[in-house]
C-alpha cells in the first residue's frame, strides 16, 4: 500500500504576500534565534543610551543573524517527493507493522539538513522523527519505523511533515504533505482444529451430491455466447441447431453455508479493553470466519442489528461468487471497527434468518435474558446446525482473582438453547477458543449418537 505526494517545502511569497511571509519566517525562530534577536535589540538600546558605537555594532550583528537565517530558510525552495508503504497494511491486534518512508529530491539542487516526522495516533506508539543529511540532486533516502496496537481499529498515518533548519539552529519551518495512509488493525485470529462440520471436506454439502446424481460431473447447460467466453467451450452441435454461437456452462455444485452471528449489544457485555468479553467474542467470530472460508464454505457475518457482511447479494454469502481472500478481507475490515450497538434484542437477526436453509449457524452471544434466549432458541429452526458460545457475564465482569457470584442464570440459558437443538457452551473468562471448538465437536457427536444418528453427519 503506497501513497505519496510531491511538495515544495517553502510556500513562496505569491501565496500570502510579503507581510504574511515575514510573519511566517519570524514564527519559525527557535529559542536560540529568539534569544539572539532579544540580545541584539537589548544591546542596541543600551548602546544608544550609553553612546557606545562598538556595542551598537555587536547588537546589530546579534539581531541580524537570526533574521538572515529565517530569510534563508523561508526562501529555500527544495522540491522533494515523499511516499509511505505499510508492510502489511492489515495487521492483527498485538502484532507489529513496519512503515517505510521514502524521500526523493526531484530538484536540481542538493538539500540541506532535513528533519522528517510522521504523525501517528498515540495508541500506535511515539511519533517517529528522523534527521536526513544532505540529499544530492536526484537522490533518495529511505527510513522505516514500527507501529503496534493492542486495540483493533483503523488508524490514519500522516500527513508526513518535513522540517527545514539552518546550520546555526536559529530557525525551523515545517511543511506537510497532504496524503496519508490507513493502518487496519484486525482482531486476533486463532487457528482452529478441523472438526466434522458438514458434508465433504471442501465445504460442499448435500447440494453437490444431488447435482452429481442428477446431471453428472461433466454435464453442461448451453447458453448464448458472450464476449470474452473461451472459444474452446463452444458447443458446435447446438450452434448448428440454433443458428448462433452456444457455449457450455458447467453446472456448479452448491457449497455449504455458514453464518457467524455476533451479538454486539452493549447491555450484554461487561468491561472494556483488549481482555474484555466483547473483544473475545469479536476475535472468536473472526477466527471462525477465516476457518470456514479455508474449509471452502460460503460464509457471511451477521450482527444483532440485522446487518450482514459482505452484503445483500444474490444469497448474501461470500466465498462462492468471489475470492475467499477478498471476502475474508472485507469481513476482517468490518470486525476491525465493529462497536457496541444500542439494540436490546436479537429480533432483527432472527428476521434475517427467517428464510431458512442457512446451513451452519455459529453464534457468539453475550448475556441473555429469558426473552432473548427464547428468540435465540428459535433461530435453530432456521439453520441446518447451530453452535452457540455464551459468554458468562459473571466471570468476565469480575476481576481475575475476585470472588464468584454463584448463579444459575447461565445454566438456565444454556439449557434453553440445548433443548432447542443448539450445541451450546458457556465461555468462562480467558477460555481458549480452540479448546471450546473441540468441546463443541465432542458434544455434537454425543448428541448425534444419543439420537441414533450416524456419527459422520457432523454439525449439519
XYZ file of C-alpha atoms in Angstrom, residues 87-88 90-99 145-149 183:
18
model
C 4.035 -3.776 5.484
C 1.462 -5.165 5.998
C -3.746 -5.104 7.644
C -2.269 -6.494 10.863
C -3.791 -8.474 13.780
C -4.047 -6.765 17.153
C -0.870 -7.145 19.177
C 1.326 -7.607 16.104
C 3.743 -5.130 14.595
C 3.636 -3.439 11.212
C 6.537 -1.619 9.600
C 6.119 1.750 7.909
C 9.729 2.591 11.867
C 7.440 0.107 13.604
C 3.920 0.560 14.941
C 1.896 -1.722 17.198
C -1.565 -1.616 18.741
C -3.441 1.051 9.037
